Short mmCIF file of C-alpha atoms in Angstrom, two decimals:
data_model
loop_
_atom_site.label_atom_id
_atom_site.label_comp_id
_atom_site.label_asym_id
_atom_site.label_seq_id
_atom_site.Cartn_x
_atom_site.Cartn_y
_atom_site.Cartn_z
CA UNK A 1 58.79 -84.34 -120.72
CA UNK A 2 55.71 -86.53 -121.19
CA UNK A 3 56.74 -88.32 -124.38
CA UNK A 4 57.22 -92.08 -124.30
CA UNK A 5 60.51 -93.03 -122.60
CA UNK A 6 62.38 -96.03 -124.06
CA UNK A 7 65.86 -97.30 -123.30
CA UNK A 8 68.35 -96.73 -120.50
CA UNK A 9 69.84 -93.59 -122.07
CA UNK A 10 66.45 -91.83 -122.26
CA UNK A 11 65.64 -92.88 -118.69
CA UNK A 12 68.93 -91.40 -117.51
CA UNK A 13 68.20 -88.12 -119.33
CA UNK A 14 64.70 -88.02 -117.84
CA UNK A 15 65.99 -88.56 -114.29
CA UNK A 16 68.67 -85.90 -114.79
CA UNK A 17 66.02 -83.41 -115.94
CA UNK A 18 63.76 -84.18 -112.97
CA UNK A 19 66.73 -83.80 -110.59
CA UNK A 20 67.48 -80.37 -112.08
CA UNK A 21 63.86 -79.32 -111.60
CA UNK A 22 63.95 -80.43 -107.94
CA UNK A 23 67.16 -78.47 -107.37
CA UNK A 24 65.65 -75.34 -108.96
CA UNK A 25 62.53 -75.66 -106.78
CA UNK A 26 64.69 -75.98 -103.67
CA UNK A 27 66.60 -72.84 -104.62
CA UNK A 28 63.38 -70.81 -104.83
CA UNK A 29 62.16 -71.72 -101.36
CA UNK A 30 61.93 -68.72 -99.06
CA UNK A 31 64.60 -69.00 -96.33
CA UNK A 32 63.67 -68.76 -92.68
CA UNK A 33 65.41 -65.89 -90.84
CA UNK A 34 67.76 -66.92 -88.02
CA UNK A 35 66.18 -67.22 -84.58
CA UNK A 36 66.38 -63.86 -82.83
CA UNK A 37 67.13 -61.96 -86.03
CA UNK A 38 65.34 -58.69 -86.62
CA UNK A 39 62.44 -58.81 -89.02
CA UNK A 40 63.49 -57.52 -92.50
CA UNK A 41 61.93 -54.19 -93.44
CA UNK A 42 61.75 -51.98 -96.51
CA UNK A 43 64.86 -50.25 -95.17
CA UNK A 44 66.69 -53.60 -95.11
CA UNK A 45 65.81 -54.27 -98.75
CA UNK A 46 66.77 -50.72 -99.72
CA UNK A 47 70.18 -51.14 -98.11
CA UNK A 48 70.74 -54.48 -99.85
CA UNK A 49 69.75 -53.19 -103.29
CA UNK A 50 71.06 -49.64 -103.09
CA UNK A 51 67.61 -48.28 -103.94
CA UNK A 52 65.54 -45.68 -102.15
CA UNK A 53 62.96 -46.96 -99.65
CA UNK A 54 60.18 -45.34 -101.70
CA UNK A 55 61.37 -47.17 -104.83
CA UNK A 56 61.44 -50.49 -102.97
CA UNK A 57 57.93 -49.90 -101.66
CA UNK A 58 56.55 -49.08 -105.11
CA UNK A 59 58.36 -52.02 -106.70
CA UNK A 60 56.75 -54.43 -104.22
CA UNK A 61 53.37 -52.90 -105.08
CA UNK A 62 53.99 -53.57 -108.79
CA UNK A 63 53.73 -49.84 -109.56
CA UNK A 64 53.64 -49.20 -113.33
CA UNK A 65 56.30 -46.47 -113.17
CA UNK A 66 58.94 -48.89 -111.84
CA UNK A 67 60.93 -50.89 -114.40
CA UNK A 68 60.53 -54.66 -114.61
CA UNK A 69 64.23 -55.27 -113.94
CA UNK A 70 64.04 -53.18 -110.76
CA UNK A 71 60.91 -55.01 -109.65
CA UNK A 72 62.60 -58.35 -110.24
CA UNK A 73 65.69 -57.33 -108.25
CA UNK A 74 63.60 -56.04 -105.34
CA UNK A 75 61.41 -59.17 -105.25
CA UNK A 76 64.39 -61.52 -105.35
CA UNK A 77 66.07 -59.59 -102.54
CA UNK A 78 62.87 -59.58 -100.48
CA UNK A 79 62.54 -63.34 -100.97
CA UNK A 80 66.18 -63.94 -100.04
CA UNK A 81 65.87 -61.85 -96.88
CA UNK A 82 62.58 -63.46 -95.87
CA UNK A 83 60.70 -60.15 -96.02
CA UNK A 84 56.98 -60.17 -95.22
CA UNK A 85 54.72 -57.14 -95.20
CA UNK A 86 53.17 -56.23 -91.86
CA UNK A 87 49.57 -56.49 -92.99
CA UNK A 88 48.20 -54.92 -89.82
CA UNK A 89 50.36 -51.84 -90.37
CA UNK A 90 49.37 -51.69 -94.04
CA UNK A 91 45.70 -51.77 -93.11
CA UNK A 92 46.09 -49.03 -90.51
CA UNK A 93 48.00 -46.85 -92.96
CA UNK A 94 45.98 -47.44 -96.15
CA UNK A 95 42.71 -49.06 -95.11
CA UNK A 96 43.58 -52.01 -97.38
CA UNK A 97 44.02 -55.65 -96.42
CA UNK A 98 46.04 -56.67 -99.50
CA UNK A 99 43.87 -59.80 -99.54
CA UNK A 100 41.94 -61.21 -102.49
CA UNK A 101 39.29 -63.79 -101.61
CA UNK A 102 38.50 -66.70 -103.92
CA UNK A 103 35.05 -68.17 -103.26
CA UNK A 104 34.73 -71.83 -104.22
CA UNK A 105 31.94 -74.36 -103.94
CA UNK A 106 32.90 -77.61 -102.24
CA UNK A 107 31.09 -79.39 -105.09
CA UNK A 108 33.56 -78.10 -107.69
CA UNK A 109 35.77 -80.48 -109.67
CA UNK A 110 38.67 -80.17 -107.22
CA UNK A 111 40.72 -82.93 -108.85
CA UNK A 112 41.08 -81.09 -112.15
CA UNK A 113 39.40 -77.75 -112.77
CA UNK A 114 39.52 -76.13 -109.33
CA UNK A 115 43.10 -77.09 -108.54
CA UNK A 116 44.30 -75.52 -111.80
CA UNK A 117 42.26 -72.36 -111.22
CA UNK A 118 43.56 -72.00 -107.67
CA UNK A 119 47.18 -72.49 -108.71
CA UNK A 120 47.00 -70.05 -111.63
CA UNK A 121 45.45 -67.27 -109.52
CA UNK A 122 48.01 -67.77 -106.76
CA UNK A 123 50.81 -67.79 -109.33
CA UNK A 124 49.58 -64.52 -110.87
CA UNK A 125 49.65 -62.87 -107.42
CA UNK A 126 53.25 -63.90 -106.72
CA UNK A 127 55.49 -60.90 -106.40
CA UNK A 128 52.57 -58.51 -105.86
CA UNK A 129 51.33 -56.96 -102.63
CA UNK A 130 48.30 -59.26 -102.61
CA UNK A 131 47.66 -62.53 -100.81
CA UNK A 132 45.07 -65.13 -101.76
CA UNK A 133 42.53 -66.49 -99.28
CA UNK A 134 40.21 -69.34 -100.30
CA UNK A 135 36.72 -69.32 -98.79
CA UNK A 136 34.66 -72.48 -99.41
CA UNK A 137 30.90 -72.66 -99.25
CA UNK A 138 28.84 -75.81 -98.89
CA UNK A 139 25.79 -77.33 -100.56
CA UNK A 140 23.52 -76.49 -97.62
CA UNK A 141 24.90 -72.96 -97.22
CA UNK A 142 23.55 -69.74 -98.70
CA UNK A 143 26.16 -68.68 -101.34
CA UNK A 144 25.60 -65.11 -100.15
CA UNK A 145 27.04 -65.89 -96.70
CA UNK A 146 30.77 -65.68 -97.57
CA UNK A 147 30.19 -62.57 -99.71
CA UNK A 148 28.35 -60.78 -96.90
CA UNK A 149 31.03 -61.82 -94.41
CA UNK A 150 33.85 -60.39 -96.54
CA UNK A 151 32.01 -57.13 -97.19
CA UNK A 152 30.79 -56.60 -93.62
CA UNK A 153 34.11 -57.56 -91.99
CA UNK A 154 36.18 -55.75 -94.64
CA UNK A 155 38.44 -58.81 -94.67
CA UNK A 156 39.43 -58.60 -98.36
CA UNK A 157 39.99 -55.88 -100.93
CA UNK A 158 38.51 -57.86 -103.80
CA UNK A 159 36.66 -61.07 -104.62
CA UNK A 160 36.91 -63.73 -107.34
CA UNK A 161 34.05 -66.18 -107.71
CA UNK A 162 32.86 -68.82 -110.17
CA UNK A 163 29.75 -70.88 -110.94
CA UNK A 164 27.78 -67.76 -111.80
CA UNK A 165 24.01 -67.83 -112.21
CA UNK A 166 21.91 -66.01 -114.83
CA UNK A 167 20.59 -63.69 -112.11
CA UNK A 168 23.27 -63.86 -109.44
CA UNK A 169 22.50 -62.08 -106.14
CA UNK A 170 26.20 -62.14 -105.19
CA UNK A 171 27.10 -60.00 -108.19
CA UNK A 172 24.23 -57.60 -107.57
CA UNK A 173 25.27 -57.24 -103.91
CA UNK A 174 28.93 -56.59 -104.73
CA UNK A 175 27.97 -54.08 -107.42
CA UNK A 176 25.65 -52.21 -105.04
CA UNK A 177 28.38 -52.11 -102.36
CA UNK A 178 31.15 -51.07 -104.79
CA UNK A 179 33.24 -54.16 -104.06
CA UNK A 180 35.98 -54.88 -106.64
CA UNK A 181 35.41 -58.34 -108.11
CA UNK A 182 35.86 -60.57 -111.15
CA UNK A 183 33.95 -63.71 -112.11
CA UNK A 184 34.79 -66.97 -113.81
CA UNK A 185 31.59 -67.07 -115.81
CA UNK A 186 28.97 -64.71 -117.19
CA UNK A 187 25.49 -63.64 -116.10
CA UNK A 188 22.31 -62.48 -117.80
CA UNK A 189 21.81 -59.40 -115.61
CA UNK A 190 22.82 -56.57 -117.91
CA UNK A 191 25.59 -55.55 -115.48
CA UNK A 192 29.03 -54.75 -116.86
CA UNK A 193 31.79 -56.37 -114.80
CA UNK A 194 35.14 -58.16 -115.31
CA UNK A 195 34.83 -61.82 -116.25
CA UNK A 196 36.58 -64.68 -117.97
CA UNK A 197 34.45 -67.45 -119.39
CA UNK A 198 34.68 -70.60 -121.45
CA UNK A 199 32.28 -70.75 -124.40
CA UNK A 200 30.27 -73.75 -123.22
CA UNK A 201 27.64 -73.23 -125.90
CA UNK A 202 30.31 -73.84 -128.54
CA UNK A 203 31.63 -76.75 -126.48
CA UNK A 204 28.20 -78.41 -126.43
CA UNK A 205 27.72 -77.86 -130.15
CA UNK A 206 31.18 -79.12 -131.12
CA UNK A 207 30.92 -82.12 -128.79
CA UNK A 208 27.76 -83.23 -130.60
CA UNK A 209 29.49 -82.72 -133.95
CA UNK A 210 32.43 -84.88 -132.85
CA UNK A 211 30.08 -87.64 -131.69
CA UNK A 212 28.02 -87.40 -134.88
CA UNK A 213 31.21 -87.78 -136.92
CA UNK A 214 31.58 -91.17 -135.20
CA UNK A 215 28.06 -92.13 -136.33
CA UNK A 216 26.52 -91.72 -132.88
CA UNK A 217 22.79 -90.94 -132.85
CA UNK A 218 21.64 -90.76 -129.21
CA UNK A 219 23.37 -88.28 -126.87
CA UNK A 220 23.14 -88.52 -123.08
CA UNK A 221 24.37 -85.33 -121.37
CA UNK A 222 25.63 -85.06 -117.80
CA UNK A 223 25.26 -81.29 -117.51
CA UNK A 224 26.33 -78.92 -114.74
CA UNK A 225 23.66 -77.87 -112.18
CA UNK A 226 20.98 -76.19 -114.27
CA UNK A 227 20.83 -73.02 -112.19
CA UNK A 228 24.37 -72.17 -113.33
CA UNK A 229 24.89 -69.98 -116.38
CA UNK A 230 27.38 -72.30 -118.01
CA UNK A 231 24.90 -75.18 -117.78
CA UNK A 232 22.39 -73.14 -119.75
CA UNK A 233 25.02 -72.44 -122.41
CA UNK A 234 26.20 -76.06 -122.63
CA UNK A 235 22.70 -77.54 -122.85
CA UNK A 236 21.63 -74.99 -125.45
CA UNK A 237 24.60 -75.66 -127.71
CA UNK A 238 24.32 -79.46 -127.52
CA UNK A 239 20.54 -79.73 -127.80
CA UNK A 240 20.31 -77.36 -130.76
CA UNK A 241 23.11 -79.12 -132.64
CA UNK A 242 21.58 -82.53 -131.95
CA UNK A 243 18.21 -81.33 -133.27
CA UNK A 244 19.85 -79.90 -136.39
CA UNK A 245 21.49 -83.27 -137.08
CA UNK A 246 18.39 -85.34 -136.34
CA UNK A 247 19.98 -86.91 -133.26
CA UNK A 248 18.17 -87.81 -130.07
CA UNK A 249 19.20 -85.67 -127.10
CA UNK A 250 18.63 -86.85 -123.52
CA UNK A 251 19.52 -84.86 -120.42
CA UNK A 252 20.36 -86.72 -117.20
CA UNK A 253 17.73 -85.66 -114.66
CA UNK A 254 18.93 -87.46 -111.52
CA UNK A 255 22.55 -86.30 -111.58
CA UNK A 256 24.71 -83.34 -112.62
CA UNK A 257 28.40 -83.05 -113.41
CA UNK A 258 28.85 -81.88 -109.79
CA UNK A 259 27.34 -85.09 -108.37
CA UNK A 260 29.61 -87.58 -106.65
CA UNK A 261 31.49 -90.07 -108.82
CA UNK A 262 29.56 -92.91 -107.16
CA UNK A 263 26.20 -91.31 -108.01
CA UNK A 264 27.20 -90.72 -111.63
CA UNK A 265 28.53 -94.26 -112.06
CA UNK A 266 25.31 -95.78 -110.68
CA UNK A 267 23.10 -93.51 -112.81
CA UNK A 268 24.96 -94.43 -116.00
CA UNK A 269 24.96 -98.15 -115.15
CA UNK A 270 21.19 -98.07 -114.60
CA UNK A 271 20.40 -95.99 -117.68
CA UNK A 272 22.75 -97.92 -119.99
CA UNK A 273 21.67 -101.39 -118.84
CA UNK A 274 19.02 -101.56 -121.59
CA UNK A 275 18.41 -99.55 -124.78
CA UNK A 276 21.50 -97.45 -124.00
CA UNK A 277 22.42 -94.18 -125.67
CA UNK A 278 25.55 -94.45 -127.79
CA UNK A 279 27.07 -91.08 -126.87
CA UNK A 280 27.83 -89.19 -123.66
CA UNK A 281 28.76 -85.56 -123.05
CA UNK A 282 30.18 -84.88 -119.59
CA UNK A 283 30.43 -81.44 -118.01
CA UNK A 284 33.33 -82.33 -115.70
CA UNK A 285 36.41 -84.53 -115.63
CA UNK A 286 35.18 -86.52 -112.64
CA UNK A 287 31.83 -86.98 -114.34
CA UNK A 288 33.50 -88.31 -117.49
CA UNK A 289 35.56 -90.91 -115.61
CA UNK A 290 32.57 -92.05 -113.57
CA UNK A 291 30.38 -92.25 -116.68
CA UNK A 292 32.84 -94.55 -118.45
CA UNK A 293 33.06 -96.71 -115.33
CA UNK A 294 29.27 -96.95 -115.22
CA UNK A 295 28.95 -97.94 -118.87
CA UNK A 296 31.73 -100.51 -118.59
CA UNK A 297 30.04 -101.89 -115.49
CA UNK A 298 27.18 -103.14 -117.69
CA UNK A 299 29.50 -104.58 -120.32
CA UNK A 300 29.70 -101.70 -122.81
CA UNK A 301 32.99 -100.82 -124.50
CA UNK A 302 34.16 -97.29 -125.18
CA UNK A 303 34.91 -96.65 -128.84
CA UNK A 304 32.70 -99.56 -129.87
CA UNK A 305 29.36 -99.42 -128.07
CA UNK A 306 29.58 -95.75 -127.13
CA UNK A 307 31.77 -92.66 -127.30
CA UNK A 308 32.15 -89.86 -124.78
CA UNK A 309 33.21 -86.22 -125.06
CA UNK A 310 34.57 -84.25 -122.11
CA UNK A 311 36.72 -81.26 -121.27
CA UNK A 312 39.52 -80.97 -118.75
CA UNK A 313 41.99 -78.45 -117.32
CA UNK A 314 44.79 -80.91 -116.51
CA UNK A 315 45.75 -83.68 -118.94
CA UNK A 316 44.31 -86.77 -117.33
CA UNK A 317 41.49 -88.36 -119.31
CA UNK A 318 43.60 -89.94 -122.07
CA UNK A 319 45.67 -91.61 -119.36
CA UNK A 320 42.40 -93.19 -118.20
CA UNK A 321 40.93 -94.13 -121.60
CA UNK A 322 42.66 -93.03 -124.80
CA UNK A 323 39.42 -93.43 -126.78
CA UNK A 324 37.78 -90.48 -125.02
CA UNK A 325 37.14 -87.34 -127.09
CA UNK A 326 38.77 -84.62 -125.01
CA UNK A 327 39.16 -80.85 -125.32
CA UNK A 328 41.49 -78.81 -123.11
CA UNK A 329 40.07 -75.83 -121.20
CA UNK A 330 42.76 -73.22 -120.51
CA UNK A 331 41.97 -72.64 -116.84
CA UNK A 332 45.50 -71.32 -116.27
CA UNK A 333 44.74 -68.46 -118.64
CA UNK A 334 41.44 -67.88 -116.83
CA UNK A 335 43.08 -67.68 -113.41
CA UNK A 336 45.79 -65.31 -114.62
CA UNK A 337 43.21 -63.08 -116.28
CA UNK A 338 40.94 -62.97 -113.22
CA UNK A 339 43.81 -62.16 -110.85
CA UNK A 340 44.94 -59.20 -112.95
CA UNK A 341 41.35 -58.04 -113.54
CA UNK A 342 40.51 -57.93 -109.83
CA UNK A 343 43.81 -56.20 -108.98
CA UNK A 344 43.01 -53.54 -111.58
CA UNK A 345 39.53 -53.13 -110.09
CA UNK A 346 40.94 -52.77 -106.57
CA UNK A 347 43.44 -50.14 -107.68
CA UNK A 348 40.86 -48.22 -109.70
CA UNK A 349 42.70 -48.57 -112.98
CA UNK A 350 41.55 -49.91 -116.30
CA UNK A 351 42.52 -53.51 -116.93
CA UNK A 352 44.30 -54.39 -120.16
CA UNK A 353 41.19 -56.40 -120.96
CA UNK A 354 38.13 -56.47 -118.72
CA UNK A 355 36.29 -59.41 -120.25
CA UNK A 356 37.44 -62.46 -122.19
CA UNK A 357 35.91 -65.59 -123.70
CA UNK A 358 37.81 -68.77 -124.57
CA UNK A 359 36.22 -70.30 -127.68
CA UNK A 360 36.99 -73.95 -128.52
CA UNK A 361 37.49 -75.09 -132.11
CA UNK A 362 36.51 -78.36 -133.77
CA UNK A 363 40.19 -79.24 -134.15
CA UNK A 364 40.59 -79.10 -130.34
CA UNK A 365 38.46 -82.25 -129.87
CA UNK A 366 40.87 -85.20 -129.94
CA UNK A 367 41.24 -88.78 -128.85
CA UNK A 368 44.47 -90.19 -127.47
CA UNK A 369 44.83 -92.74 -130.26
#
């Protein structure tokens, strides 16, 4: 789909493919019931499929004893009929909300990382009994506030959160209150809980190796906020590898990868105006783009005066500068894993895998040349 398109024939094929995709998307849209029509119920779906009401109910709950073909047929029929669960009735009957809350910082890399995580979690919950609610928290807000609100108001059955800290009070609180949860990131608390994480220590180490292979000797790192666990991992991996290779390692102290693009661009322009480092490691996609803009602002050329290594969840950076050394982080896998892990925790069953770590390899670091 994304290969170079040349010639009228290839353009025609491309447009035909895109038209087919649009038609397929239109076919999957949930129809609105006619005005005045009765709201579809489990009984309506049962009548349409020829299945028992109990079977329909269990299929919609993704019960393990119901076959996948039956589940698919029930879900397609429910979608066609415009069926929606009465969440108030479900809560009265079971005490459950069928809601999973995703807590996100407003400082996250929304353009790349966060959007992919949000989509993949929502996609994993499609066809299940659960709905996703996103709860943002702000820089000046106590990160405990949304967690306390959910627990005290009983407004969700489970929680997914990211940007974990070595000693994270949110995780301790949820553990003490027996709240089902899963985290995108690890802690250093000695508590066993479901998580999916990216091996940022390996990322930092391999990023330095890739820059060293291009004869770079002075690394400038734009790390995540240092109170986050993944920042500790990334800094450790990069600094230790730089020391082992006799390279100079410098950590940006006025900005982080969560800083605004304007702040990062200005910081890089000021730092690289004289005696500039010849290598950059960025902890976010936005940070990488802003860093290149800052270096170019003072006349430096990527691939000649400096190189930069970054990671991303959505393929974007090589469209910006093909010389960038980029590694893909599989955030879609992370979101899918976290959704299934928290559903398993809510339902009191063992997940297929409770913890997972994505480990990058040296061969994953590539330029767009």
